[in-house]
């Protein structure tokens, strides 16, 4: 660890400590400040006393992740702190002040040039500012693990925060193995192309062109999951019936590759190539499988629905970079700096909005969006146009198909809605949930999957209303009957 980097971390780590963490946080500051040379190097500053008090046994100066407000480094805790592999998130100095200034400029510009965007941006700004408190993020991670893992531990994982080592600007958490979702899909795609003797870049280009041209028809989440399962089954069947028998036959009847000793006169690279070939002949390698994007999206939809409808605490920033494909097959969910909390009234109203969207009940959608809390989300507009409220609710919370957007692009659609019925006050408690819907739909769209979020969240919304407002007129009779049987 470099002197400059470690001193910087220590200086920032010393801010904002909680009283009951003073001893551990102080040890953190001392260890990072004292451990200035790389691990294993000699220096008068690396005294035995500093090593004994050191929190980190190793530290990678090259960040494993770089975000807008800081960097993430891989490290290993010393044995006295458990010896675990961790990630350390370090906030860039002065970034909060710069961020506040930048977003204020954006909002001021929107108020002048695009007033329809200013109200939701103000709510997003409030949520973004929570990202600058890493102690709060550590608490968010612990809460999320407690909420989700009892039910979802076979499908997801969330980093463990080391809360006694965290400060406002330094977050220490367990390191989840894996690659980011998009990188993992691209890597698997390249392996499949190579196995077929194709150029990965060319294969990806053809796939992208097919999506853009519309010749590759979008499937919904469940249809995509079924199609991928079927494709992976056929790949496994081909391995069992074709590739593996051929491998056994080649191994039984073909002469062995030349040995290392017989190749001494050849170059070292040729020897290594021969050894690699021998290894591939010795062990059968199953064909790579497709990443099941449909199943991945279904898991993300259900997990975020549980966060919203059951626990009222959800990650407001579920973009693909915050989802890892882990070697064990689970999804790693990271970055819980933007956790939004909503009360039961808001959760119940959003459940009603989901059912109203699916029923295309314009009057009820407008009532929910424009009524004051606790009966609605507290939005307001100049003309109280029900059709505008309906289209905007559909757009933000379910789909952006031409029947909703009037065939207009994003900017044209929002401009037209603002022209018809200017926004006075955004339904702020709905903004961050709608952002989750938009991000999940964007992720699905990137993989050519058609997604209706309201449809995916229907059972979660119905389950909440069956418990909290069983007489709601849009609640399906089946949900009411199910509640009656369970009670």
PDB file of C-alpha atoms in Angstrom, residues 139-310:
ATOM      1  CA  UNK A 139     -26.083  -0.777   7.891  1.00  0.00           C
ATOM      2  CA  UNK A 140     -28.069  -1.126   4.629  1.00  0.00           C
ATOM      3  CA  UNK A 141     -26.058  -4.232   3.679  1.00  0.00           C
ATOM      4  CA  UNK A 142     -26.667  -5.820   7.078  1.00  0.00           C
ATOM      5  CA  UNK A 143     -30.398  -5.044   6.897  1.00  0.00           C
ATOM      6  CA  UNK A 144     -30.691  -6.362   3.333  1.00  0.00           C
ATOM      7  CA  UNK A 145     -28.941  -9.616   4.229  1.00  0.00           C
ATOM      8  CA  UNK A 146     -31.295 -10.098   7.181  1.00  0.00           C
ATOM      9  CA  UNK A 147     -34.337  -9.356   4.989  1.00  0.00           C
ATOM     10  CA  UNK A 148     -33.478 -11.419   1.913  1.00  0.00           C
ATOM     11  CA  UNK A 149     -31.107 -14.281   2.645  1.00  0.00           C
ATOM     12  CA  UNK A 150     -33.445 -16.420   4.776  1.00  0.00           C
ATOM     13  CA  UNK A 151     -35.571 -16.920   1.639  1.00  0.00           C
ATOM     14  CA  UNK A 152     -33.170 -16.201  -1.231  1.00  0.00           C
ATOM     15  CA  UNK A 153     -29.782 -17.544  -0.088  1.00  0.00           C
ATOM     16  CA  UNK A 154     -29.820 -20.273  -2.775  1.00  0.00           C
ATOM     17  CA  UNK A 155     -30.158 -17.679  -5.538  1.00  0.00           C
ATOM     18  CA  UNK A 156     -28.436 -14.503  -4.339  1.00  0.00           C
ATOM     19  CA  UNK A 157     -25.758 -13.217  -2.015  1.00  0.00           C
ATOM     20  CA  UNK A 158     -25.080  -9.776  -0.534  1.00  0.00           C
ATOM     21  CA  UNK A 159     -21.699  -8.658   0.885  1.00  0.00           C
ATOM     22  CA  UNK A 160     -21.153  -8.916   4.631  1.00  0.00           C
ATOM     23  CA  UNK A 161     -20.266  -5.479   6.059  1.00  0.00           C
ATOM     24  CA  UNK A 162     -17.525  -5.260   8.697  1.00  0.00           C
ATOM     25  CA  UNK A 163     -19.328  -2.469  10.502  1.00  0.00           C
ATOM     26  CA  UNK A 164     -16.696  -2.066  13.234  1.00  0.00           C
ATOM     27  CA  UNK A 165     -14.135  -1.180  10.522  1.00  0.00           C
ATOM     28  CA  UNK A 166     -16.330   1.246   8.554  1.00  0.00           C
ATOM     29  CA  UNK A 167     -16.386   5.028   8.689  1.00  0.00           C
ATOM     30  CA  UNK A 168     -18.369   7.641   6.784  1.00  0.00           C
ATOM     31  CA  UNK A 169     -15.892   7.514   3.879  1.00  0.00           C
ATOM     32  CA  UNK A 170     -14.474   3.970   4.113  1.00  0.00           C
ATOM     33  CA  UNK A 171     -16.566   0.802   3.726  1.00  0.00           C
ATOM     34  CA  UNK A 172     -15.104  -2.665   4.422  1.00  0.00           C
ATOM     35  CA  UNK A 173     -17.166  -5.637   3.216  1.00  0.00           C
ATOM     36  CA  UNK A 174     -16.710  -9.252   2.162  1.00  0.00           C
ATOM     37  CA  UNK A 175     -15.551  -9.874  -1.383  1.00  0.00           C
ATOM     38  CA  UNK A 176     -18.048 -11.729  -3.575  1.00  0.00           C
ATOM     39  CA  UNK A 177     -16.384 -13.743  -6.362  1.00  0.00           C
ATOM     40  CA  UNK A 178     -17.746 -13.278  -9.850  1.00  0.00           C
ATOM     41  CA  UNK A 179     -17.994 -10.998 -12.845  1.00  0.00           C
ATOM     42  CA  UNK A 180     -20.417  -8.196 -13.601  1.00  0.00           C
ATOM     43  CA  UNK A 181     -23.542  -9.378 -15.397  1.00  0.00           C
ATOM     44  CA  UNK A 182     -22.790  -7.919 -18.828  1.00  0.00           C
ATOM     45  CA  UNK A 183     -19.127  -8.974 -18.696  1.00  0.00           C
ATOM     46  CA  UNK A 184     -20.124 -12.481 -17.599  1.00  0.00           C
ATOM     47  CA  UNK A 185     -22.646 -12.869 -20.420  1.00  0.00           C
ATOM     48  CA  UNK A 186     -20.115 -11.579 -22.960  1.00  0.00           C
ATOM     49  CA  UNK A 187     -17.420 -13.928 -21.619  1.00  0.00           C
ATOM     50  CA  UNK A 188     -19.751 -16.944 -21.819  1.00  0.00           C
ATOM     51  CA  UNK A 189     -20.806 -15.881 -25.310  1.00  0.00           C
ATOM     52  CA  UNK A 190     -17.153 -15.786 -26.387  1.00  0.00           C
ATOM     53  CA  UNK A 191     -16.560 -19.297 -24.987  1.00  0.00           C
ATOM     54  CA  UNK A 192     -19.554 -20.645 -26.894  1.00  0.00           C
ATOM     55  CA  UNK A 193     -18.347 -18.999 -30.110  1.00  0.00           C
ATOM     56  CA  UNK A 194     -14.863 -20.465 -29.630  1.00  0.00           C
ATOM     57  CA  UNK A 195     -16.305 -23.937 -28.976  1.00  0.00           C
ATOM     58  CA  UNK A 196     -18.166 -23.674 -32.304  1.00  0.00           C
ATOM     59  CA  UNK A 197     -15.043 -22.507 -34.118  1.00  0.00           C
ATOM     60  CA  UNK A 198     -16.468 -19.027 -34.667  1.00  0.00           C
ATOM     61  CA  UNK A 199     -15.016 -15.567 -34.100  1.00  0.00           C
ATOM     62  CA  UNK A 200     -16.580 -14.186 -30.875  1.00  0.00           C
ATOM     63  CA  UNK A 201     -16.553 -10.570 -32.095  1.00  0.00           C
ATOM     64  CA  UNK A 202     -18.233 -11.516 -35.361  1.00  0.00           C
ATOM     65  CA  UNK A 203     -20.825 -13.673 -33.589  1.00  0.00           C
ATOM     66  CA  UNK A 204     -21.636 -10.845 -31.169  1.00  0.00           C
ATOM     67  CA  UNK A 205     -21.894  -8.370 -34.047  1.00  0.00           C
ATOM     68  CA  UNK A 206     -24.391 -10.611 -35.875  1.00  0.00           C
ATOM     69  CA  UNK A 207     -26.440 -11.008 -32.708  1.00  0.00           C
ATOM     70  CA  UNK A 208     -26.479  -7.234 -32.159  1.00  0.00           C
ATOM     71  CA  UNK A 209     -27.478  -6.591 -35.778  1.00  0.00           C
ATOM     72  CA  UNK A 210     -30.303  -9.121 -35.500  1.00  0.00           C
ATOM     73  CA  UNK A 211     -31.632  -7.379 -32.397  1.00  0.00           C
ATOM     74  CA  UNK A 212     -31.436  -3.932 -33.995  1.00  0.00           C
ATOM     75  CA  UNK A 213     -33.116  -5.070 -37.197  1.00  0.00           C
ATOM     76  CA  UNK A 214     -35.941  -6.752 -35.323  1.00  0.00           C
ATOM     77  CA  UNK A 215     -35.291 -10.121 -36.947  1.00  0.00           C
ATOM     78  CA  UNK A 216     -34.556 -11.584 -33.504  1.00  0.00           C
ATOM     79  CA  UNK A 217     -37.978 -11.411 -31.878  1.00  0.00           C
ATOM     80  CA  UNK A 218     -38.155 -10.424 -28.220  1.00  0.00           C
ATOM     81  CA  UNK A 219     -39.434 -13.025 -25.771  1.00  0.00           C
ATOM     82  CA  UNK A 220     -40.954 -12.322 -22.393  1.00  0.00           C
ATOM     83  CA  UNK A 221     -39.040 -13.274 -19.245  1.00  0.00           C
ATOM     84  CA  UNK A 222     -40.565 -16.703 -18.741  1.00  0.00           C
ATOM     85  CA  UNK A 223     -40.416 -17.630 -22.440  1.00  0.00           C
ATOM     86  CA  UNK A 224     -36.752 -16.606 -22.561  1.00  0.00           C
ATOM     87  CA  UNK A 225     -36.004 -18.687 -19.451  1.00  0.00           C
ATOM     88  CA  UNK A 226     -37.713 -21.733 -20.995  1.00  0.00           C
ATOM     89  CA  UNK A 227     -35.908 -21.283 -24.322  1.00  0.00           C
ATOM     90  CA  UNK A 228     -32.515 -21.023 -22.601  1.00  0.00           C
ATOM     91  CA  UNK A 229     -33.217 -24.099 -20.458  1.00  0.00           C
ATOM     92  CA  UNK A 230     -34.134 -26.004 -23.602  1.00  0.00           C
ATOM     93  CA  UNK A 231     -30.963 -24.841 -25.392  1.00  0.00           C
ATOM     94  CA  UNK A 232     -28.756 -25.798 -22.451  1.00  0.00           C
ATOM     95  CA  UNK A 233     -30.451 -29.210 -22.267  1.00  0.00           C
ATOM     96  CA  UNK A 234     -29.683 -29.792 -25.946  1.00  0.00           C
ATOM     97  CA  UNK A 235     -26.054 -28.735 -25.407  1.00  0.00           C
ATOM     98  CA  UNK A 236     -25.760 -31.215 -22.513  1.00  0.00           C
ATOM     99  CA  UNK A 237     -27.446 -33.917 -24.600  1.00  0.00           C
ATOM    100  CA  UNK A 238     -25.009 -33.300 -27.456  1.00  0.00           C
ATOM    101  CA  UNK A 239     -22.119 -33.635 -25.010  1.00  0.00           C
ATOM    102  CA  UNK A 240     -23.484 -36.943 -23.712  1.00  0.00           C
ATOM    103  CA  UNK A 241     -24.439 -38.517 -27.040  1.00  0.00           C
ATOM    104  CA  UNK A 242     -21.880 -37.045 -29.445  1.00  0.00           C
ATOM    105  CA  UNK A 243     -18.894 -35.169 -28.036  1.00  0.00           C
ATOM    106  CA  UNK A 244     -18.032 -37.430 -25.122  1.00  0.00           C
ATOM    107  CA  UNK A 245     -18.218 -40.718 -27.112  1.00  0.00           C
ATOM    108  CA  UNK A 246     -16.000 -39.130 -29.786  1.00  0.00           C
ATOM    109  CA  UNK A 247     -13.546 -38.064 -27.108  1.00  0.00           C
ATOM    110  CA  UNK A 248     -13.415 -41.626 -25.709  1.00  0.00           C
ATOM    111  CA  UNK A 249     -12.839 -43.052 -29.191  1.00  0.00           C
ATOM    112  CA  UNK A 250     -10.022 -40.631 -29.960  1.00  0.00           C
ATOM    113  CA  UNK A 251      -8.427 -41.362 -26.613  1.00  0.00           C
ATOM    114  CA  UNK A 252      -8.694 -45.124 -27.152  1.00  0.00           C
ATOM    115  CA  UNK A 253      -7.469 -45.400 -30.729  1.00  0.00           C
ATOM    116  CA  UNK A 254      -5.302 -42.362 -31.498  1.00  0.00           C
ATOM    117  CA  UNK A 255      -1.598 -42.351 -30.552  1.00  0.00           C
ATOM    118  CA  UNK A 256      -0.647 -40.252 -27.545  1.00  0.00           C
ATOM    119  CA  UNK A 257       0.819 -36.817 -28.084  1.00  0.00           C
ATOM    120  CA  UNK A 258       4.564 -36.574 -28.092  1.00  0.00           C
ATOM    121  CA  UNK A 259       6.036 -36.352 -24.627  1.00  0.00           C
ATOM    122  CA  UNK A 260       7.906 -33.468 -23.161  1.00  0.00           C
ATOM    123  CA  UNK A 261      11.194 -35.402 -23.323  1.00  0.00           C
ATOM    124  CA  UNK A 262      10.837 -36.020 -27.075  1.00  0.00           C
ATOM    125  CA  UNK A 263      10.366 -32.325 -27.672  1.00  0.00           C
ATOM    126  CA  UNK A 264      13.442 -30.992 -25.854  1.00  0.00           C
ATOM    127  CA  UNK A 265      14.939 -29.693 -29.051  1.00  0.00           C
ATOM    128  CA  UNK A 266      11.861 -27.565 -29.816  1.00  0.00           C
ATOM    129  CA  UNK A 267      11.205 -24.097 -28.476  1.00  0.00           C
ATOM    130  CA  UNK A 268       9.668 -23.577 -25.045  1.00  0.00           C
ATOM    131  CA  UNK A 269       6.461 -22.251 -26.586  1.00  0.00           C
ATOM    132  CA  UNK A 270       6.016 -25.374 -28.663  1.00  0.00           C
ATOM    133  CA  UNK A 271       6.529 -27.549 -25.593  1.00  0.00           C
ATOM    134  CA  UNK A 272       3.909 -25.583 -23.687  1.00  0.00           C
ATOM    135  CA  UNK A 273       1.502 -25.969 -26.587  1.00  0.00           C
ATOM    136  CA  UNK A 274       2.090 -29.739 -26.628  1.00  0.00           C
ATOM    137  CA  UNK A 275       1.510 -29.944 -22.880  1.00  0.00           C
ATOM    138  CA  UNK A 276      -1.719 -27.936 -23.211  1.00  0.00           C
ATOM    139  CA  UNK A 277      -2.969 -30.243 -25.937  1.00  0.00           C
ATOM    140  CA  UNK A 278      -2.115 -33.280 -23.838  1.00  0.00           C
ATOM    141  CA  UNK A 279      -4.084 -31.827 -20.906  1.00  0.00           C
ATOM    142  CA  UNK A 280      -7.143 -31.193 -23.088  1.00  0.00           C
ATOM    143  CA  UNK A 281      -6.928 -34.761 -24.379  1.00  0.00           C
ATOM    144  CA  UNK A 282      -6.616 -36.129 -20.859  1.00  0.00           C
ATOM    145  CA  UNK A 283      -9.756 -34.413 -19.493  1.00  0.00           C
ATOM    146  CA  UNK A 284     -13.095 -34.053 -21.260  1.00  0.00           C
ATOM    147  CA  UNK A 285     -14.338 -30.446 -21.210  1.00  0.00           C
ATOM    148  CA  UNK A 286     -18.124 -30.000 -21.265  1.00  0.00           C
ATOM    149  CA  UNK A 287     -19.480 -27.403 -23.682  1.00  0.00           C
ATOM    150  CA  UNK A 288     -20.102 -23.960 -22.128  1.00  0.00           C
ATOM    151  CA  UNK A 289     -23.729 -23.253 -21.233  1.00  0.00           C
ATOM    152  CA  UNK A 290     -25.748 -20.147 -21.997  1.00  0.00           C
ATOM    153  CA  UNK A 291     -26.394 -17.681 -19.169  1.00  0.00           C
ATOM    154  CA  UNK A 292     -30.119 -17.918 -18.497  1.00  0.00           C
ATOM    155  CA  UNK A 293     -31.049 -14.253 -18.760  1.00  0.00           C
ATOM    156  CA  UNK A 294     -34.754 -15.000 -18.294  1.00  0.00           C
ATOM    157  CA  UNK A 295     -34.121 -16.729 -14.958  1.00  0.00           C
ATOM    158  CA  UNK A 296     -31.716 -13.972 -13.933  1.00  0.00           C
ATOM    159  CA  UNK A 297     -34.317 -11.277 -14.630  1.00  0.00           C
ATOM    160  CA  UNK A 298     -37.042 -13.266 -12.886  1.00  0.00           C
ATOM    161  CA  UNK A 299     -34.881 -13.532  -9.762  1.00  0.00           C
ATOM    162  CA  UNK A 300     -34.088  -9.804  -9.837  1.00  0.00           C
ATOM    163  CA  UNK A 301     -37.766  -8.929 -10.318  1.00  0.00           C
ATOM    164  CA  UNK A 302     -38.886 -11.126  -7.420  1.00  0.00           C
ATOM    165  CA  UNK A 303     -36.088 -10.008  -5.078  1.00  0.00           C
ATOM    166  CA  UNK A 304     -36.788  -6.321  -5.679  1.00  0.00           C
ATOM    167  CA  UNK A 305     -40.524  -6.917  -5.335  1.00  0.00           C
ATOM    168  CA  UNK A 306     -39.905  -8.472  -1.924  1.00  0.00           C
ATOM    169  CA  UNK A 307     -37.725  -5.522  -0.941  1.00  0.00           C
ATOM    170  CA  UNK A 308     -40.494  -3.088  -1.917  1.00  0.00           C
ATOM    171  CA  UNK A 309     -43.727  -4.822  -0.926  1.00  0.00           C
ATOM    172  CA  UNK A 310     -42.606  -6.914   2.061  1.00  0.00           C
TER     173      UNK A 310
END
